[in-house]
Coordinates of C-alpha atoms in Angstrom, one line a residue:
M38 CA -17.9 38.1 -29.6
N39 CA -14.4 39.4 -29.2
R40 CA -13.0 39.1 -32.7
R41 CA -9.4 40.0 -31.7
R42 CA -8.8 36.7 -30.1
P43 CA -9.6 34.4 -33.0
V44 CA -7.7 36.7 -35.4
A45 CA -4.6 36.5 -33.1
R46 CA -5.0 32.7 -32.8
A47 CA -5.2 32.3 -36.5
L48 CA -2.1 34.3 -37.0
A49 CA -0.3 32.4 -34.3
A50 CA -1.3 29.0 -35.7
A51 CA 0.0 30.0 -39.1
L52 CA 3.3 31.4 -37.6
V53 CA 3.8 28.2 -35.6
L54 CA 3.9 26.2 -38.9
A55 CA 6.3 28.7 -40.4
V56 CA 8.7 28.8 -37.4
T57 CA 8.9 25.1 -37.1
G58 CA 9.6 24.8 -40.8
A59 CA 6.9 22.2 -41.1
C60 CA 6.7 22.2 -44.9
G61 CA 8.9 24.6 -46.7
A62 CA 8.4 24.1 -50.5
S63 CA 11.0 22.8 -52.8
A64 CA 12.9 25.1 -55.0
P65 CA 11.0 26.4 -58.0
S66 CA 11.7 25.4 -61.6
S67 CA 12.5 28.6 -63.4
S68 CA 15.1 30.5 -65.2
R69 CA 16.4 34.0 -64.3
A70 CA 18.6 34.2 -67.4
H71 CA 17.3 36.4 -70.3
P72 CA 17.7 34.4 -73.5
R73 CA 19.2 36.1 -76.5
R74 CA 16.9 37.8 -78.9
A75 CA 16.1 35.4 -81.7
S76 CA 13.7 34.7 -84.5
T77 CA 11.4 32.0 -83.2
A78 CA 8.0 30.6 -83.3
N79 CA 7.5 32.0 -79.8
P80 CA 9.2 35.4 -79.8
Y81 CA 7.8 36.5 -76.4
F82 CA 9.4 33.6 -74.7
A83 CA 12.7 34.1 -76.5
A84 CA 13.0 37.8 -76.2
P85 CA 14.9 39.6 -73.5
F86 CA 12.7 41.2 -70.9
T87 CA 13.9 44.5 -69.4
V88 CA 12.5 46.5 -66.5
T89 CA 12.8 50.3 -66.0
T90 CA 11.5 52.5 -63.3
N91 CA 9.0 55.1 -64.4
P92 CA 9.8 58.6 -63.3
V93 CA 6.2 59.0 -61.8
T94 CA 4.6 56.5 -59.5
F95 CA 0.9 55.6 -60.1
G96 CA -1.6 53.9 -57.9
Q97 CA -1.9 50.1 -57.7
D98 CA -3.8 49.3 -60.9
P99 CA -2.7 51.6 -63.7
T100 CA -3.9 50.8 -67.2
W101 CA -3.2 52.2 -70.7
T102 CA -5.5 54.2 -73.0
A103 CA -5.5 53.7 -76.7
D104 CA -3.4 56.8 -77.2
G105 CA -0.7 55.7 -74.8
R106 CA -1.7 57.6 -71.7
V107 CA -2.3 56.1 -68.2
L108 CA -5.5 55.7 -66.2
S109 CA -4.8 55.4 -62.5
N110 CA -6.3 55.8 -59.0
E111 CA -4.6 58.4 -56.9
L112 CA -5.4 60.1 -53.6
D113 CA -7.0 63.5 -54.1
P114 CA -6.1 66.4 -51.7
G115 CA -8.8 65.1 -49.2
G116 CA -7.2 61.6 -49.2
T117 CA -9.9 59.9 -51.3
K118 CA -9.0 57.6 -54.2
Q119 CA -10.1 59.1 -57.5
V120 CA -9.6 58.3 -61.1
Y121 CA -6.9 60.3 -63.0
V122 CA -5.6 60.2 -66.5
S123 CA -2.1 61.5 -67.5
R124 CA 0.8 60.9 -69.8
L125 CA 3.2 58.3 -68.7
D126 CA 5.5 60.9 -67.3
G127 CA 2.7 62.4 -65.2
S128 CA 2.2 65.5 -67.3
A129 CA -1.2 66.7 -68.6
A130 CA -2.9 65.0 -65.6
K131 CA -6.7 65.4 -65.2
C132 CA -8.9 64.1 -62.5
L133 CA -12.0 62.5 -63.9
T134 CA -13.9 61.8 -60.6
C135 CA -12.8 64.5 -58.3
G136 CA -15.8 66.1 -56.6
E137 CA -17.7 62.8 -56.8
P138 CA -18.2 60.4 -53.9
G139 CA -15.5 57.9 -53.5
P140 CA -13.3 55.9 -53.3
N141 CA -13.1 55.3 -57.1
A142 CA -10.6 53.0 -58.6
F143 CA -9.6 50.2 -61.1
P144 CA -10.2 52.3 -64.3
Q145 CA -10.1 50.7 -67.7
E146 CA -10.9 52.2 -71.1
R147 CA -13.2 50.3 -73.3
P148 CA -11.4 49.1 -76.5
Q149 CA -13.5 51.5 -78.5
G150 CA -12.3 54.4 -76.3
D151 CA -15.8 55.7 -75.7
W152 CA -16.3 54.6 -72.0
I153 CA -14.2 54.1 -68.9
L154 CA -15.1 51.4 -66.5
F155 CA -14.3 52.0 -62.9
C156 CA -15.3 50.7 -59.4
S157 CA -16.7 52.6 -56.5
W158 CA -18.1 52.3 -53.0
R159 CA -20.5 55.2 -53.4
G160 CA -23.9 54.6 -51.9
Q161 CA -22.8 51.5 -49.9
R162 CA -23.3 51.5 -46.1
V163 CA -20.9 48.7 -45.3
T164 CA -17.5 48.3 -47.1
F165 CA -14.3 46.4 -46.5
G166 CA -11.0 46.1 -48.5
S167 CA -10.7 48.2 -51.6
P168 CA -12.9 48.8 -54.6
C169 CA -12.5 46.0 -57.1
L170 CA -9.5 44.6 -55.3
G171 CA -11.2 42.4 -52.8
G172 CA -13.5 42.9 -49.8
F173 CA -17.1 43.9 -50.2
G174 CA -19.3 46.8 -51.1
T175 CA -18.0 47.4 -54.7
D176 CA -20.3 48.3 -57.6
L177 CA -19.3 48.8 -61.3
Y178 CA -19.7 52.1 -63.0
V179 CA -18.8 53.6 -66.4
M180 CA -18.2 57.2 -67.5
R181 CA -17.2 59.0 -70.6
P182 CA -13.5 59.7 -71.1
D183 CA -14.1 63.3 -70.0
G184 CA -15.7 62.3 -66.7
S185 CA -19.2 62.9 -67.8
R186 CA -22.3 60.6 -67.9
V187 CA -21.4 58.6 -64.9
T188 CA -23.6 55.5 -64.9
R189 CA -24.0 52.7 -62.3
L190 CA -24.0 49.2 -63.8
T191 CA -24.6 47.1 -60.6
A192 CA -26.6 47.9 -57.5
P193 CA -28.3 46.2 -54.5
G194 CA -31.4 44.4 -55.6
G195 CA -30.1 44.2 -59.1
A196 CA -29.8 41.1 -61.4
V197 CA -27.4 39.2 -59.1
E198 CA -27.2 41.1 -55.8
R199 CA -29.5 40.3 -52.9
D200 CA -30.6 43.1 -50.6
T201 CA -30.1 41.0 -47.5
V202 CA -26.6 39.6 -48.2
P203 CA -23.4 41.7 -48.4
Y204 CA -21.8 41.4 -51.8
D205 CA -18.8 42.5 -53.8
N206 CA -17.9 42.8 -57.5
Y207 CA -14.2 42.8 -58.3
H208 CA -11.6 42.5 -61.0
P209 CA -13.8 43.3 -64.0
Y210 CA -12.4 43.3 -67.5
W211 CA -13.6 44.3 -70.9
S212 CA -13.6 41.7 -73.7
P213 CA -11.3 42.7 -76.6
D214 CA -14.3 43.7 -78.7
G215 CA -15.8 45.8 -75.9
A216 CA -19.1 43.8 -76.1
H217 CA -18.8 42.0 -72.8
L218 CA -17.7 42.4 -69.2
A219 CA -16.5 39.6 -67.0
W220 CA -15.9 39.9 -63.3
T221 CA -15.9 38.0 -59.9
H222 CA -19.0 38.3 -57.8
L223 CA -19.2 37.4 -54.1
D224 CA -22.2 36.8 -51.9
F225 CA -21.2 36.7 -48.2
T226 CA -23.5 33.9 -47.3
D227 CA -23.5 32.4 -43.8
R228 CA -21.4 29.3 -43.2
A229 CA -24.6 27.3 -42.4
A230 CA -26.0 28.2 -45.8
G231 CA -22.9 27.1 -47.7
G232 CA -20.5 29.9 -46.9
T233 CA -19.2 32.8 -49.1
Q234 CA -20.3 32.2 -52.7
W235 CA -17.9 33.2 -55.4
T236 CA -19.0 33.2 -59.0
I237 CA -17.6 34.5 -62.3
L238 CA -20.2 36.6 -64.1
L239 CA -20.4 37.5 -67.8
A240 CA -22.6 40.3 -69.1
D241 CA -23.3 42.1 -72.4
F242 CA -22.4 45.8 -72.4
V243 CA -25.1 47.8 -74.1
P244 CA -23.7 51.3 -74.7
G245 CA -27.1 52.8 -75.8
P246 CA -29.2 54.4 -77.0
G247 CA -29.9 56.0 -73.7
A248 CA -27.9 55.2 -70.6
P249 CA -25.4 52.3 -70.9
R250 CA -26.3 49.1 -69.1
L251 CA -25.5 45.5 -68.6
A252 CA -27.7 42.8 -70.1
N253 CA -27.9 39.0 -70.2
I254 CA -25.9 38.6 -66.9
R255 CA -25.1 35.0 -66.4
V256 CA -22.9 32.8 -64.2
V257 CA -20.1 31.1 -66.1
A258 CA -18.2 29.6 -63.2
P259 CA -20.2 28.2 -60.3
G260 CA -20.3 28.9 -56.5
G261 CA -20.0 26.1 -54.0
N262 CA -16.5 25.1 -52.9
H263 CA -14.7 27.5 -55.2
A264 CA -13.1 30.9 -54.9
Y265 CA -12.0 33.0 -57.9
E266 CA -10.3 36.1 -59.1
T267 CA -10.9 37.0 -62.8
Q268 CA -8.0 38.2 -64.9
E269 CA -7.7 39.6 -68.4
W270 CA -9.3 38.2 -71.5
A271 CA -7.5 36.3 -74.2
P272 CA -6.6 38.6 -77.1
D273 CA -8.8 36.6 -79.5
G274 CA -11.8 37.1 -77.2
S275 CA -12.3 33.3 -76.6
G276 CA -12.3 33.6 -72.9
L277 CA -10.4 34.8 -69.9
L278 CA -7.8 33.9 -67.4
Y279 CA -8.7 33.4 -63.7
T280 CA -7.1 32.5 -60.5
S281 CA -8.6 29.7 -58.4
F282 CA -8.0 30.2 -54.7
T283 CA -9.3 26.8 -53.9
S284 CA -8.4 23.2 -54.7
A285 CA -12.1 22.3 -54.8
G286 CA -11.2 19.2 -52.8
D287 CA -8.3 18.0 -55.0
P288 CA -5.5 17.0 -52.6
R289 CA -2.9 17.0 -55.4
A290 CA -3.4 20.8 -55.9
G291 CA -3.3 21.4 -52.1
W292 CA -5.8 23.1 -49.8
L293 CA -6.3 26.8 -50.7
N294 CA -3.5 26.7 -53.3
T295 CA -3.8 29.6 -55.8
E296 CA -3.6 28.3 -59.3
L297 CA -4.1 29.8 -62.7
W298 CA -6.8 28.7 -65.1
F299 CA -8.3 29.6 -68.5
L300 CA -12.0 29.8 -68.9
R301 CA -13.0 29.3 -72.6
L302 CA -16.4 30.9 -73.3
F303 CA -16.5 31.0 -77.2
G304 CA -15.3 28.5 -79.8
D305 CA -13.9 25.0 -79.8
G306 CA -17.1 23.6 -78.3
A307 CA -17.4 26.2 -75.5
S308 CA -20.1 28.7 -75.0
P309 CA -21.2 30.8 -72.0
A310 CA -23.8 28.1 -71.2
H311 CA -21.1 25.4 -71.4
P312 CA -17.7 27.0 -70.6
I313 CA -14.6 24.9 -70.6
A314 CA -12.0 25.4 -67.8
T315 CA -8.3 24.5 -68.3
H316 CA -5.7 24.3 -65.5
L317 CA -2.5 26.1 -66.7
T318 CA -0.1 26.2 -63.8
D319 CA 1.8 23.4 -62.0
D320 CA 0.4 23.0 -58.5
N321 CA 3.4 24.8 -57.1
A322 CA 2.7 25.8 -53.5
G323 CA 3.6 29.4 -54.2
W324 CA 1.0 32.1 -54.6
D325 CA 0.1 32.4 -58.3
E326 CA -2.3 35.1 -59.1
Q327 CA -2.4 38.0 -61.5
A328 CA -2.0 37.1 -65.2
V329 CA -2.2 38.2 -68.8
F330 CA -1.7 36.5 -72.2
T331 CA 1.1 37.7 -74.4
P332 CA -0.6 39.1 -77.5
D333 CA 0.3 36.0 -79.6
M334 CA -1.5 33.8 -77.0
A335 CA 1.6 31.5 -76.9
N336 CA 2.4 32.4 -73.3
V337 CA 0.9 33.8 -70.0
V338 CA 2.7 36.3 -67.8
L339 CA 1.8 35.7 -64.2
M340 CA 2.7 36.9 -60.7
S341 CA 4.1 34.3 -58.3
S342 CA 5.7 34.0 -54.9
R343 CA 7.4 30.7 -55.8
A344 CA 10.9 32.1 -55.3
A345 CA 10.1 33.6 -51.9
P346 CA 8.9 30.9 -49.5
T347 CA 6.4 32.1 -47.0
W348 CA 4.2 30.6 -44.3
Y349 CA 1.4 30.3 -47.0
E350 CA 3.7 28.1 -49.1
T351 CA 4.4 26.1 -45.9
V352 CA 0.7 25.5 -45.3
V353 CA -0.1 24.5 -48.8
T354 CA 2.8 22.1 -49.0
A355 CA 1.7 20.5 -45.7
A356 CA -1.7 20.1 -47.1
Q357 CA -0.4 18.5 -50.3
Q358 CA 1.8 16.0 -48.5
T359 CA -0.8 15.0 -45.9
G360 CA -3.7 15.0 -48.3
Y361 CA -5.6 17.6 -46.2
A362 CA -8.6 18.9 -48.1
P363 CA -11.4 20.1 -45.7
P364 CA -14.6 21.5 -47.1
L365 CA -15.7 25.2 -47.2
E366 CA -12.5 26.4 -48.8
N367 CA -14.8 29.0 -50.3
H368 CA -15.5 30.4 -46.8
V369 CA -11.9 30.7 -45.7
A370 CA -10.3 31.8 -48.9
G371 CA -10.8 35.5 -48.1
A372 CA -9.2 35.0 -44.7
M373 CA -6.3 33.2 -46.2
F374 CA -5.8 36.1 -48.6
V375 CA -5.7 38.6 -45.8
L376 CA -3.2 36.7 -43.7
T377 CA -1.0 36.0 -46.7
I378 CA -0.6 39.6 -47.7
L379 CA 0.1 40.6 -44.1
D380 CA 3.1 38.3 -44.0
P381 CA 6.2 40.6 -44.0
H382 CA 8.0 37.9 -46.0
F383 CA 5.4 37.8 -48.8
R384 CA 7.1 38.7 -52.1
T385 CA 6.2 38.1 -55.7
D386 CA 7.9 38.4 -59.2
L387 CA 6.8 38.1 -62.8
Y388 CA 7.1 34.7 -64.6
E389 CA 6.3 33.6 -68.1
L390 CA 4.5 30.3 -68.7
R391 CA 4.9 28.8 -72.2
L392 CA 1.7 27.1 -73.0
S393 CA 3.0 24.6 -75.5
D394 CA 5.1 22.7 -72.9
H395 CA 4.4 24.5 -69.6
A396 CA 8.0 25.7 -69.3
I397 CA 8.4 28.7 -67.0
R398 CA 11.0 31.4 -67.0
R399 CA 11.4 34.1 -64.4
L400 CA 11.1 37.7 -65.8
T401 CA 11.9 39.9 -62.7
S402 CA 13.9 39.8 -59.5
L403 CA 12.5 42.8 -57.7
D404 CA 11.9 41.4 -54.2
T405 CA 8.6 43.2 -54.0
V406 CA 4.9 42.6 -54.5
I407 CA 3.6 43.0 -58.1
P408 CA -0.2 43.3 -58.3
E409 CA -2.2 44.1 -61.4
F410 CA -0.3 44.7 -64.7
T411 CA -1.4 45.1 -68.3
F412 CA 0.0 45.4 -71.8
D413 CA -0.2 48.6 -73.8
R414 CA -1.8 48.6 -77.2
T415 CA 1.5 47.9 -78.9
G416 CA 1.8 44.6 -77.1
A417 CA 5.4 45.2 -76.1
R418 CA 5.2 47.0 -72.7
L419 CA 3.8 45.9 -69.4
L420 CA 2.9 48.5 -66.7
W421 CA 2.5 47.9 -63.0
S422 CA 3.0 49.6 -59.6
D423 CA 4.5 47.8 -56.5
G424 CA 1.7 46.9 -54.2
M425 CA 3.4 47.2 -50.8
G426 CA 5.7 49.5 -48.9
A427 CA 7.7 52.0 -51.0
K428 CA 5.7 52.1 -54.1
T429 CA 7.3 52.3 -57.5
T430 CA 5.9 52.1 -61.0
H431 CA 7.7 49.9 -63.5
I432 CA 7.7 49.4 -67.3
G433 CA 8.5 45.9 -68.4
R434 CA 9.5 45.5 -72.1
F435 CA 9.9 42.5 -74.3
E436 CA 12.7 43.3 -76.7
L437 CA 11.2 41.9 -79.8
D438 CA 12.5 41.8 -83.4
G439 CA 9.9 43.5 -85.5
A440 CA 6.2 44.2 -84.7
P441 CA 4.7 42.2 -81.8
P442 CA 2.6 39.3 -83.2
S443 CA -1.0 39.2 -82.1
R444 CA -3.9 36.8 -82.4
G445 CA -6.4 39.5 -81.4
R446 CA -8.1 42.2 -83.4
R447 CA -9.4 45.2 -81.4
P448 CA -12.2 47.3 -82.8
P449 CA -11.2 50.7 -84.1
T450 CA -11.0 53.3 -81.5
N451 CA -13.6 56.1 -81.6
R452 CA -11.4 59.0 -82.7
A453 CA -13.8 61.5 -81.2
W454 CA -12.4 60.4 -77.8
I455 CA -8.7 60.4 -78.7
G456 CA -7.0 62.8 -76.4
A457 CA -10.0 63.1 -74.2
P458 CA -10.9 64.4 -71.7
R459 CA -11.6 67.7 -73.4
T460 CA -14.7 68.9 -71.7
G461 CA -16.8 67.7 -68.8
P462 CA -17.4 68.6 -65.1
H463 CA -14.1 67.2 -63.7
A464 CA -11.8 67.4 -66.7
Q465 CA -9.7 70.4 -65.6
T466 CA -5.9 69.9 -65.7
V467 CA -4.4 69.3 -62.3
A468 CA -1.1 68.2 -60.9
L469 CA -0.8 64.5 -60.4
P470 CA -0.8 64.0 -56.7
P471 CA 2.5 62.7 -55.2
P472 CA 2.5 59.1 -54.0
P473 CA 1.9 58.6 -50.3
P474 CA 5.0 58.1 -48.2
P475 CA 6.3 54.5 -47.7
A476 CA 4.2 52.6 -45.3
A477 CA 4.3 49.3 -43.5
R478 CA 2.0 46.6 -44.6
P479 CA -1.6 47.2 -43.7
A480 CA -2.6 46.2 -40.2
L481 CA -5.5 43.9 -39.6
V482 CA -7.9 45.9 -37.4
A483 CA -10.2 43.5 -35.7
S484 CA -12.9 46.0 -35.1
A485 CA -13.2 46.6 -38.9
I486 CA -13.6 43.0 -39.9
P487 CA -17.2 42.3 -40.9
P488 CA -18.9 39.3 -39.2
S489 CA -18.8 37.1 -42.4
V490 CA -15.0 37.7 -42.8
A491 CA -14.4 37.1 -39.1
D492 CA -16.3 33.8 -39.3
G493 CA -14.0 32.8 -42.1
L494 CA -11.0 33.5 -39.9
V495 CA -12.5 31.4 -37.1
L496 CA -13.0 28.5 -39.4
L497 CA -9.5 28.9 -40.9
E498 CA -8.0 28.8 -37.4
T499 CA -9.7 25.5 -36.7
Q500 CA -8.5 24.0 -40.0
L501 CA -4.9 25.2 -39.5
A502 CA -5.0 23.6 -36.0
T503 CA -6.2 20.3 -37.6
L504 CA -3.5 20.4 -40.2
G505 CA -0.9 21.0 -37.5
S506 CA -2.1 18.0 -35.6
R507 CA -1.8 15.8 -38.7
L508 CA 1.8 16.8 -39.1
S509 CA 2.5 16.1 -35.4
G510 CA 1.0 12.6 -35.8
L511 CA 3.3 11.6 -38.6
A512 CA 6.3 9.2 -37.8
A513 CA 8.8 11.8 -38.9
G514 CA 6.9 14.7 -37.3
P515 CA 7.1 18.1 -39.0
S516 CA 10.5 17.2 -40.4
C517 CA 8.7 15.2 -43.0
C518 CA 8.0 18.3 -45.0
R519 CA 11.1 20.4 -44.6
A520 CA 12.6 21.8 -47.7
S521 CA 15.8 20.2 -48.8
S522 CA 18.8 22.4 -48.4

């Protein structure tokens, strides 16, 4: 089958909706103003939020270590993504995985400081996307902070992967006590067998004796007509945030609308066997995705496109207003993600959601794409790198009065690993590689699209055409859904 034609038709169908202005979304409810610093029961929502540009640019998903350094993925001299650690200014950089098969990315230090989680494609024959950022072919690994004792945690034929079905593991996060890992797992099942199956998995991390391993792996969010992306845990360890890429048939949310949820796993009547999911965001037709709790758990910081209307927002608003909710959202969610990020008008900023009353304030106006971001151990600074075009690393700071309040308690860091790496096969000091030159948004190369993803594009094309016909059949035509000026 020629895959180029359905891909082009899917893009064309989406662009037709955008050009006709079929359903531009209404203006978002948010505040750009930075409130004055004040003593309040919710200091993170009242404090000014300032953004500075870091002198060094890191890869897409930098994270903090306990001692204030940065773990990041960077391109080694051969052009392969590798895991590096350095100071925030880029000095004292060390490559932890150079010389190992790659790409290797998405590094995170265990709260105890004794292991680093990372993602890799090594050993996989078929891959697509990027390790732990979406696609397929990713497995989870850990290593010591000096780059030694690399251990594979997931593999074909393991507890959840089937040898005959392509799979992916992505967006894994440590629990605050370092005892658990949670992540999103995909089985690229044929459409006739239910389509791509997305689940959220929870596992116990067993550091030893012997090689570290995962135990008691269980599904805590089901497959079926769902698509997920796991986000960071609540500071008190009660559960984790996640993005739902699907409405699961709820026309109020809107077909394929990305919304933020909290999955409670422990306490208040919840357990891994009986988790409780709570919808946090407001069904806005914008793209709401990455998210972290503020350390006091009174707010959630999230990434959203709600101030930059795109064709994606047009499509979701059309679905909301026509009640369009076709099945197999799980099978087309990946295709919708790819087409959304290819839109040259796609932009996101950071927002803060106050959980007590769901008020939202806008934190940034950067006109860029903000992917993964994370708090440092002080709870005052957020770190992220722009995800598209000319990449820049930013530090966002809540200007708090006094020490940041927190509802979490991290385990003490193993002091033997403070300042690591010190020894090990790949711990030599190197220069942090310069960032790649500015580039256009990634092209969708039809020949590289796996059959299961291409099938999702074909189905998405059909569903977009159906949605378009529904709009044309309305008395007011597409003008029914135009945004008010």
